[in-house]
PDB file of C-alpha atoms in Angstrom:
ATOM      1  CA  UNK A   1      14.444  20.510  30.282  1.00 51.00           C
ATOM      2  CA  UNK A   2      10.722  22.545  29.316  1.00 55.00           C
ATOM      3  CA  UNK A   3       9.113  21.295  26.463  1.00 68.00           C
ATOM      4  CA  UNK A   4       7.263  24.046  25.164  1.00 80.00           C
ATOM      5  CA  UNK A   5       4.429  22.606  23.130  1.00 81.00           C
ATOM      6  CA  UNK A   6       2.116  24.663  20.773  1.00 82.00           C
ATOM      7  CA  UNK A   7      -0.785  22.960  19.476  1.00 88.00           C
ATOM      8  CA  UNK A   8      -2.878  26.063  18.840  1.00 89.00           C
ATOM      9  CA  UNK A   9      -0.357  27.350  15.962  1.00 89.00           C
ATOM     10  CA  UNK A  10      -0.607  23.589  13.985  1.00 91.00           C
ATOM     11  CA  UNK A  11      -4.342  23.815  15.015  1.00 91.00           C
ATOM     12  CA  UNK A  12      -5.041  26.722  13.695  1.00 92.00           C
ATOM     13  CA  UNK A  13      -4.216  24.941  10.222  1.00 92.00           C
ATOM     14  CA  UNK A  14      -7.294  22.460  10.135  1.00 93.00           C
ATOM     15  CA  UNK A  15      -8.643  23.556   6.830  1.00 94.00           C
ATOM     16  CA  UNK A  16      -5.275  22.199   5.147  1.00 94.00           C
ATOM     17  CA  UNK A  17      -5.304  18.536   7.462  1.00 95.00           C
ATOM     18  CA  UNK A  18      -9.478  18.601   6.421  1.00 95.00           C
ATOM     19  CA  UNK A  19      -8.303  18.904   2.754  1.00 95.00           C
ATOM     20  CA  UNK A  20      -5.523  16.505   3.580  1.00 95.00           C
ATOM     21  CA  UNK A  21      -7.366  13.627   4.808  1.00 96.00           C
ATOM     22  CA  UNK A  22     -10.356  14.641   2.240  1.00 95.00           C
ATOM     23  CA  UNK A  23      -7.755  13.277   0.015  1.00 95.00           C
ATOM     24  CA  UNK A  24      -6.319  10.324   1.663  1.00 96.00           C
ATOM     25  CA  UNK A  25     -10.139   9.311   2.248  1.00 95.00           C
ATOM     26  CA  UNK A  26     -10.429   9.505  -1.246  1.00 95.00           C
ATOM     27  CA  UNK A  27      -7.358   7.607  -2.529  1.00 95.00           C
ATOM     28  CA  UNK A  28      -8.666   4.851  -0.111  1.00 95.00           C
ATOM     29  CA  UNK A  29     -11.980   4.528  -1.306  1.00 94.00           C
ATOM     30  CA  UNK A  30     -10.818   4.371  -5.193  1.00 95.00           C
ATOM     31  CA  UNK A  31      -8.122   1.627  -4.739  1.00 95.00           C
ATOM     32  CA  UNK A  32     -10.574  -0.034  -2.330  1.00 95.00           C
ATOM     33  CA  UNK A  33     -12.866   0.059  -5.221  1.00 95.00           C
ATOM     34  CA  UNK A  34     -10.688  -0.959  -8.371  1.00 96.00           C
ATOM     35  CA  UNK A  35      -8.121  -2.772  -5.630  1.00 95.00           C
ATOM     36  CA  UNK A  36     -10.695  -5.324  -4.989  1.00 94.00           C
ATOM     37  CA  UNK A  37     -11.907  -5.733  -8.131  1.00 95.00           C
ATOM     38  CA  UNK A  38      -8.403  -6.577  -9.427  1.00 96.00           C
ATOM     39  CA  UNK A  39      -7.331  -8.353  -6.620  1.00 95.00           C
ATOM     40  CA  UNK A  40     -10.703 -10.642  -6.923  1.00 93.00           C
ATOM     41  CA  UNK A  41     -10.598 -10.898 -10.422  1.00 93.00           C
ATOM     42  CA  UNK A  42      -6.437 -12.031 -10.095  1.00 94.00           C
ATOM     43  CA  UNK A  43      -7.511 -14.886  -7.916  1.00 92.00           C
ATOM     44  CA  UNK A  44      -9.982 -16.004 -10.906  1.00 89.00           C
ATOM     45  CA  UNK A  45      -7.096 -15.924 -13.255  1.00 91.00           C
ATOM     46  CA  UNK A  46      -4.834 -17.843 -10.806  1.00 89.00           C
ATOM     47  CA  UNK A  47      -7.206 -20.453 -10.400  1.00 84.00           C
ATOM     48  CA  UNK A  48      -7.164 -20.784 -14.373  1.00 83.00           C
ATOM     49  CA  UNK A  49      -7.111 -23.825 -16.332  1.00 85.00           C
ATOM     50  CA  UNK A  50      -5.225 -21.525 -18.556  1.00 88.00           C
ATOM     51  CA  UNK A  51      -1.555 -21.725 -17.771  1.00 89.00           C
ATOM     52  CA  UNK A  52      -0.914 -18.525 -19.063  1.00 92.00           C
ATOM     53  CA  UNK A  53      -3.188 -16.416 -17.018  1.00 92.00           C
ATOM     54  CA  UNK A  54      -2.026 -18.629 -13.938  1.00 92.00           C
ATOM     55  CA  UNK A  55       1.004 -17.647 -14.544  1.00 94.00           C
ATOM     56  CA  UNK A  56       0.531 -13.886 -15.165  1.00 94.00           C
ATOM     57  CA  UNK A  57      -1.400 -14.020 -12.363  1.00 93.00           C
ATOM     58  CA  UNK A  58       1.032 -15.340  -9.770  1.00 93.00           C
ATOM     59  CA  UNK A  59       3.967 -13.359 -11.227  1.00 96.00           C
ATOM     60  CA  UNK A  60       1.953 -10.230 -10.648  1.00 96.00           C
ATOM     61  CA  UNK A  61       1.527 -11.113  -7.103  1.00 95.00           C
ATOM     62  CA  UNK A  62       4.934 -12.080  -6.197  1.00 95.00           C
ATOM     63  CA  UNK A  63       5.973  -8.652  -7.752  1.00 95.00           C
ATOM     64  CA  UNK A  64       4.334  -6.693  -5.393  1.00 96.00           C
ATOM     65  CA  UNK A  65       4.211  -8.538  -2.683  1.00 94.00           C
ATOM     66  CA  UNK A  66       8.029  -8.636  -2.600  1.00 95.00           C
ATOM     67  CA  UNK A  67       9.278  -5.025  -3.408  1.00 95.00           C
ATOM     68  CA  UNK A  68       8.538  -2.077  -1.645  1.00 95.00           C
ATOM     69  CA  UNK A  69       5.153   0.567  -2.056  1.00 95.00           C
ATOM     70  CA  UNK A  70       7.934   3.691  -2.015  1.00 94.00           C
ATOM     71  CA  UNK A  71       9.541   1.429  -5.097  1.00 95.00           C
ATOM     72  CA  UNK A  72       6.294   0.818  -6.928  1.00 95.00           C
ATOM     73  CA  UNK A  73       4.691   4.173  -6.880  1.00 95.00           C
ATOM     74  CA  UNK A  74       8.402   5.594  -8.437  1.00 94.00           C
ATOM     75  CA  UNK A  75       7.789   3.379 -11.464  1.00 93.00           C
ATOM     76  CA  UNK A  76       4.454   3.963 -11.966  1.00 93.00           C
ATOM     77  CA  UNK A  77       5.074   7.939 -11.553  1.00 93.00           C
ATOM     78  CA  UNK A  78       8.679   7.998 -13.715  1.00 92.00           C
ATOM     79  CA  UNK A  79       7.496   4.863 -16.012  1.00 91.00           C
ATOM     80  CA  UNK A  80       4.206   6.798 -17.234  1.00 89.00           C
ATOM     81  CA  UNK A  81       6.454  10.272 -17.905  1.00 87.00           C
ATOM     82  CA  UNK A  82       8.861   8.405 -19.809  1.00 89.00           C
ATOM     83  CA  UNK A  83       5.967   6.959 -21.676  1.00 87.00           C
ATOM     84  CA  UNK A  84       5.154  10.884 -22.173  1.00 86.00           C
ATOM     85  CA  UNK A  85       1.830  10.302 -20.101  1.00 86.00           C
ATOM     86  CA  UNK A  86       1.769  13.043 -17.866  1.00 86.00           C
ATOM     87  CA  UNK A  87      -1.048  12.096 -15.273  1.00 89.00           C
ATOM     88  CA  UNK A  88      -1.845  14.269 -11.911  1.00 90.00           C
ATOM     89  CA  UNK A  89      -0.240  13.268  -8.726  1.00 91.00           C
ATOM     90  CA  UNK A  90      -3.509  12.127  -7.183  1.00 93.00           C
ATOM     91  CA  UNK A  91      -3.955   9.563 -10.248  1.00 93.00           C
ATOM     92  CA  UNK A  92      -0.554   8.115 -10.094  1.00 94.00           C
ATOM     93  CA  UNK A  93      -1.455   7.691  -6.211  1.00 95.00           C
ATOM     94  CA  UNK A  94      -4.798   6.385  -6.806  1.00 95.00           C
ATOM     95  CA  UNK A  95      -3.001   3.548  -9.274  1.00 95.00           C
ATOM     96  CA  UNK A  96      -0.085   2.533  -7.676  1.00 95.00           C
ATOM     97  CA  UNK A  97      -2.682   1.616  -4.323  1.00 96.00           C
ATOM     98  CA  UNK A  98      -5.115  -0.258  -6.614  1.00 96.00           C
ATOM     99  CA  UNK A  99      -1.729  -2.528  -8.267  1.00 96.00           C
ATOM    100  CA  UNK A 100      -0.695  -2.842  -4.989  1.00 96.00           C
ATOM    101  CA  UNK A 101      -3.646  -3.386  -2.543  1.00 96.00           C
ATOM    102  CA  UNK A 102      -4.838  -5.816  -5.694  1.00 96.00           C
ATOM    103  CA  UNK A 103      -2.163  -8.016  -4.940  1.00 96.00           C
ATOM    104  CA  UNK A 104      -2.684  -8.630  -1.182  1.00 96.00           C
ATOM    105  CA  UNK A 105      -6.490  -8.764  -2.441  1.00 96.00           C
ATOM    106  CA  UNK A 106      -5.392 -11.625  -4.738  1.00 95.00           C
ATOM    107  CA  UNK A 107      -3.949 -14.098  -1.958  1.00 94.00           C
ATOM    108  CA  UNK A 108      -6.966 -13.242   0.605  1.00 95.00           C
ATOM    109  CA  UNK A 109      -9.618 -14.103  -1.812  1.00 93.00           C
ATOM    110  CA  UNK A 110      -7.257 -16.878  -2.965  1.00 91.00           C
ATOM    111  CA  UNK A 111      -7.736 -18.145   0.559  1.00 91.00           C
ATOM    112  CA  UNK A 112     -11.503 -17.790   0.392  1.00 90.00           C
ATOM    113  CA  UNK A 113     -12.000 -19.737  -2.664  1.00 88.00           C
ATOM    114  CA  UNK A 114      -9.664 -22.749  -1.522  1.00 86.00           C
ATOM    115  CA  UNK A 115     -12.526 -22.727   2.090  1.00 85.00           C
ATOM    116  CA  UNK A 116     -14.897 -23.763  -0.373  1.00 84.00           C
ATOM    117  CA  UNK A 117     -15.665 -27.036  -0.373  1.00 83.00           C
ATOM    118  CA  UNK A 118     -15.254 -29.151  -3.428  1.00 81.00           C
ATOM    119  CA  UNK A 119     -18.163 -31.638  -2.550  1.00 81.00           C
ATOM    120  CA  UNK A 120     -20.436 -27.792  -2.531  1.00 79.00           C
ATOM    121  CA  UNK A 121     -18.690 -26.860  -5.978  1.00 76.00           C
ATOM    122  CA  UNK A 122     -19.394 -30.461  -7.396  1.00 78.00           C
ATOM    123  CA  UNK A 123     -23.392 -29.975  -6.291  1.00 82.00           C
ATOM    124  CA  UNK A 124     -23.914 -26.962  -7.928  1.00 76.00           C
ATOM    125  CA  UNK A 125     -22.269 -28.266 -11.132  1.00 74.00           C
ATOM    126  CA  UNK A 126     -24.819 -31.422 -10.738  1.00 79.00           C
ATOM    127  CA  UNK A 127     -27.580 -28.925 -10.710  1.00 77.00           C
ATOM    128  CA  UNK A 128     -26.479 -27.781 -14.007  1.00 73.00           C
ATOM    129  CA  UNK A 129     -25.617 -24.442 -12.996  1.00 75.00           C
ATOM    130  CA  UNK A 130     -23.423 -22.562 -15.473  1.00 78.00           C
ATOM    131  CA  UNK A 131     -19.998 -21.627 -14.856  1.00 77.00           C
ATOM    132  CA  UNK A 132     -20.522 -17.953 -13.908  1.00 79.00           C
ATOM    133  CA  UNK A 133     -23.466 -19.247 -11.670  1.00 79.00           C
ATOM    134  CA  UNK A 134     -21.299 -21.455  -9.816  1.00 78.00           C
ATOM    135  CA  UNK A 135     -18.531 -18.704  -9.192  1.00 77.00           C
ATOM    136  CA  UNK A 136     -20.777 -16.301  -8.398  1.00 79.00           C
ATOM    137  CA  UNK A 137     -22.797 -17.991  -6.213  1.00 77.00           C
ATOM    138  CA  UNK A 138     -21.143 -21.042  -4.900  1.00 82.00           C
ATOM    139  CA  UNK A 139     -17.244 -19.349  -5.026  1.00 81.00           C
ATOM    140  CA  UNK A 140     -17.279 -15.919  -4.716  1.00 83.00           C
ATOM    141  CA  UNK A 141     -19.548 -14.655  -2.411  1.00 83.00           C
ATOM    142  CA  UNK A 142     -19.347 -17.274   0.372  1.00 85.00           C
ATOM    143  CA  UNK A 143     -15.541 -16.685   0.169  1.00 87.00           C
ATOM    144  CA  UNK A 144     -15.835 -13.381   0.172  1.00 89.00           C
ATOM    145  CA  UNK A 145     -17.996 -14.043   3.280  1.00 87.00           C
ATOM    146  CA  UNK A 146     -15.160 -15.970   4.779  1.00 88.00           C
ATOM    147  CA  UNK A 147     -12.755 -13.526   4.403  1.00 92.00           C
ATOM    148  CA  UNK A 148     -14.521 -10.324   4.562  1.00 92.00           C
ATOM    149  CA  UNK A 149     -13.002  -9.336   8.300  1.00 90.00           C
ATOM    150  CA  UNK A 150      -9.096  -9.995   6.616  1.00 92.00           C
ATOM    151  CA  UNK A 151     -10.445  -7.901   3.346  1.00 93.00           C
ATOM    152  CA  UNK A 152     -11.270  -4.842   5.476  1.00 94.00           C
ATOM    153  CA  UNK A 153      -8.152  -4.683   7.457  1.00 94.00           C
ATOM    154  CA  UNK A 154      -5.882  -4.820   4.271  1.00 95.00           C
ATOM    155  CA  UNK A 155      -8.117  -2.149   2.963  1.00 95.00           C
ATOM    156  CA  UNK A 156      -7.081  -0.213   6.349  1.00 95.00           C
ATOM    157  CA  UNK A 157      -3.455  -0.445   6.081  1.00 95.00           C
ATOM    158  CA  UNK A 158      -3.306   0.313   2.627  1.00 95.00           C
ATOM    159  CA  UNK A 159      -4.866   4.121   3.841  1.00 95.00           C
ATOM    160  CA  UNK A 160      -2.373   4.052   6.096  1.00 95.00           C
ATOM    161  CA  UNK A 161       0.361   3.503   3.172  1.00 94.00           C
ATOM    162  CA  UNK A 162      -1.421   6.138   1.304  1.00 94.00           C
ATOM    163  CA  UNK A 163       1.246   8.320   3.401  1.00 94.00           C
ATOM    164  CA  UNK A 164       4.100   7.204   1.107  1.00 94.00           C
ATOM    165  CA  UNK A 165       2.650   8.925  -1.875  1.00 93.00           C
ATOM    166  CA  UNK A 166       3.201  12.491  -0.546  1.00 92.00           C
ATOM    167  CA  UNK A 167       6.463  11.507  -2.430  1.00 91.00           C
ATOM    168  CA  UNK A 168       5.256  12.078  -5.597  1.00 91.00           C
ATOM    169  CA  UNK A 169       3.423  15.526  -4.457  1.00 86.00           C
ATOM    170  CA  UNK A 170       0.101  13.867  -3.858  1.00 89.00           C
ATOM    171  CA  UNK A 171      -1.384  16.511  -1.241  1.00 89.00           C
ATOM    172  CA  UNK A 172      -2.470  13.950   1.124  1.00 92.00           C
ATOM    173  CA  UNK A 173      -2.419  14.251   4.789  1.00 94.00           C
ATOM    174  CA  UNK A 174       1.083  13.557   5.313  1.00 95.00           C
ATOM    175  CA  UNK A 175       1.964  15.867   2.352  1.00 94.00           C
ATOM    176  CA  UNK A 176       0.143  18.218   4.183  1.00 95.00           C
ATOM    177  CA  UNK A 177       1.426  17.947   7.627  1.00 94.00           C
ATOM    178  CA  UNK A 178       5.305  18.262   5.869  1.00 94.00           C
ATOM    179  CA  UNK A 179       4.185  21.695   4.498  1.00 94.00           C
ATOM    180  CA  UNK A 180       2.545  22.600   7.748  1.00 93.00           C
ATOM    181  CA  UNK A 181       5.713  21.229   9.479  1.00 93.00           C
ATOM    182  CA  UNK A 182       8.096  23.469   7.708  1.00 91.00           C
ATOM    183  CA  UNK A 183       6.302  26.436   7.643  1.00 91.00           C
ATOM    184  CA  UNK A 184       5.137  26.806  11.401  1.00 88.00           C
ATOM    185  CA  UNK A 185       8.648  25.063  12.789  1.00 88.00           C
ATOM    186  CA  UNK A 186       6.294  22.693  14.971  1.00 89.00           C
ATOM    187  CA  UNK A 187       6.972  19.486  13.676  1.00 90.00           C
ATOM    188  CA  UNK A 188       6.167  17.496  16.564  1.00 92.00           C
ATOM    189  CA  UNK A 189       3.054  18.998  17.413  1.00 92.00           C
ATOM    190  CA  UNK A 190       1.617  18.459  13.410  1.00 94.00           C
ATOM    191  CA  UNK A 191       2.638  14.452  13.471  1.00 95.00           C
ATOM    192  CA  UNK A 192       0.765  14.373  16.699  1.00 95.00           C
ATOM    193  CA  UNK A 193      -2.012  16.203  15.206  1.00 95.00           C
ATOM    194  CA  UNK A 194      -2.358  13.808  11.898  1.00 96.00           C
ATOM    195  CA  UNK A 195      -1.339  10.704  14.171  1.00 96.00           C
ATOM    196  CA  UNK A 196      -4.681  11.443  15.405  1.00 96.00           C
ATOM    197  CA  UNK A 197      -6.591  12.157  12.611  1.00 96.00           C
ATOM    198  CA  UNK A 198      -5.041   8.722  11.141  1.00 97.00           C
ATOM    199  CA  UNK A 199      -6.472   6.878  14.295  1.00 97.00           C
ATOM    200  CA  UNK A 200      -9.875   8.864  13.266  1.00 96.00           C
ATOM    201  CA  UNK A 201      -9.825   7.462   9.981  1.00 96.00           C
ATOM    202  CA  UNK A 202      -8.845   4.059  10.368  1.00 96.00           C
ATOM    203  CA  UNK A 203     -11.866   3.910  12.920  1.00 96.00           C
ATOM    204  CA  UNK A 204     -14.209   5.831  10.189  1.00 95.00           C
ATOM    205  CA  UNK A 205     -13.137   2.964   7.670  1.00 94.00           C
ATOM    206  CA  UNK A 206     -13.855   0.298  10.057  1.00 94.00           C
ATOM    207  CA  UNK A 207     -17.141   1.721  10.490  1.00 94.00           C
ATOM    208  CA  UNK A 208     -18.060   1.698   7.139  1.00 94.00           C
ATOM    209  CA  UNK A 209     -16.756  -1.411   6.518  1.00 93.00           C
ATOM    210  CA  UNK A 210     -18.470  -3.397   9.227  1.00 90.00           C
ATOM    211  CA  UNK A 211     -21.947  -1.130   7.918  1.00 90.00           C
ATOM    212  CA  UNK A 212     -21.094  -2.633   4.434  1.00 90.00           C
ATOM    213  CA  UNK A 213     -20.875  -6.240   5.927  1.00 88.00           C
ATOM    214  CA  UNK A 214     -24.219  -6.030   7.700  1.00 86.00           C
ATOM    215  CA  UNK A 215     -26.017  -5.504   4.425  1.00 86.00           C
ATOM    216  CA  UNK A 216     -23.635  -7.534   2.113  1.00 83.00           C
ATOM    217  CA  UNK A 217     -23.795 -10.637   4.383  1.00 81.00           C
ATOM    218  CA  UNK A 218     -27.574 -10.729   5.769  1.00 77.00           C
ATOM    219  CA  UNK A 219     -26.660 -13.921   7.119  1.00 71.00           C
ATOM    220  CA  UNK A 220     -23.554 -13.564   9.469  1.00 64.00           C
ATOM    221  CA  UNK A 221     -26.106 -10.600  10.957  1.00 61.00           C
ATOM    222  CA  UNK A 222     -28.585 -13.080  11.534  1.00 62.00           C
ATOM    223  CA  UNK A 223     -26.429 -15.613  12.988  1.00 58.00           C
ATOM    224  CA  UNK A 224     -24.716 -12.735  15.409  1.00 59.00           C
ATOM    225  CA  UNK A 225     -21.039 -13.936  13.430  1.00 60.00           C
ATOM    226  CA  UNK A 226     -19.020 -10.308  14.264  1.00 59.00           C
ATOM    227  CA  UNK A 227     -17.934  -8.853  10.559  1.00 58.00           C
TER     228      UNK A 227
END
């Protein structure tokens, strides 16, 4: 049996997969951004002396981490139009990939603050350093440190997931290669296409993300510790 392949017609369609993974580059970057931030500031909250932000905390994370991204990003995109919010496709993406990478953030840096030691905690409070010196500088930024390689591979496989919100019309690069798909008949020859691309961007990421860690962590570069 022949398989007749052509490339050149899907090919021929690069401005759409440029605009495509434009996009997904972009959803990546925002819900690395406000991801993180939420995920890091979650793991404060869980390591609370208040009960109640504990709590909050830990039910947020065992929401997400327990239902499905296709699941979430339908609530967030039928929840806010019931609500009579009508937001753009690409900012329903953008938020249902910060709520969820946020969560997965939560239990890394969760790990990274229980590596600290206590003893190393205990100094800096003997010191009298205040409370937001001692996070800052004795919690958060070795334990980022720690975890930094784990941080930029969930960041990774959440733009991979960024797939799932062609769903919702987001005209990412899996949106795009379904429109491509249908209109040119050559369905294998586009997923081969943006499989590649994919590879290209999870690579680009890594990149960036190791470049980041080199100036972010002075002293794993010194001490030849690979990011």
């Amino acid at each position: 049996m022949a398989i007749n392949l052509d490339f050149p017609t899907v090919w021929a369609r690069w401005p759409s997969f440029l605009d495509g993974a434009t996009l997904t580059l972009e959803l990546a970057l925002m819900a690395t951004v406000f991801g993180g931030t939420l995920g890091t500031l979650c793991a404060v909250g869980r390591r609370s002396r208040n009960s109640t932000i504990a709590s909050l905390s830990g039910a947020y994370v065992e929401a997400i981490r327990n239902t499905p991204f296709l699941v979430q990003i339908f609530l967030v995109y039928f929840g806010l139009a019931s609500l009579g919010l009508k937001l753009s496709a690409f900012t329903v993406a953008a938020m249902a990939l910060t709520i969820n990478v946020g969560a997965y953030t939560t239990e890394i840096m969760r790990a990274g603050f229980d590596a600290i030691p206590r003893g190393q905690i205990e100094a800096a409070e003997g010191l009298a350093l205040s409370r937001f010196q001692v996070y800052w500088h004795i919690v958060l930024l070795p334990a980022m440190e720690k975890v930094y390689p784990s941080l930029t591979s969930q960041f990774v496989l959440m733009m991979l997931a960024s797939s799932v919100c062609s769903q919702i019309s987001a005209e990412e690069l899996t949106a795009v290669a379904n429109f491509i798909q249908s209109d040119t008949y050559r369905a294998f020859e586009t997923y081969i296409t943006i499989a590649v691309i994919y590879v290209v961007l999870s690579l680009v990421l890594r990149a960036g993300f190791w470049g980041l860690g080199l100036v972010l962590f002075p002293r794993l570069r010194r001490l030849g510790t690979p990011l």
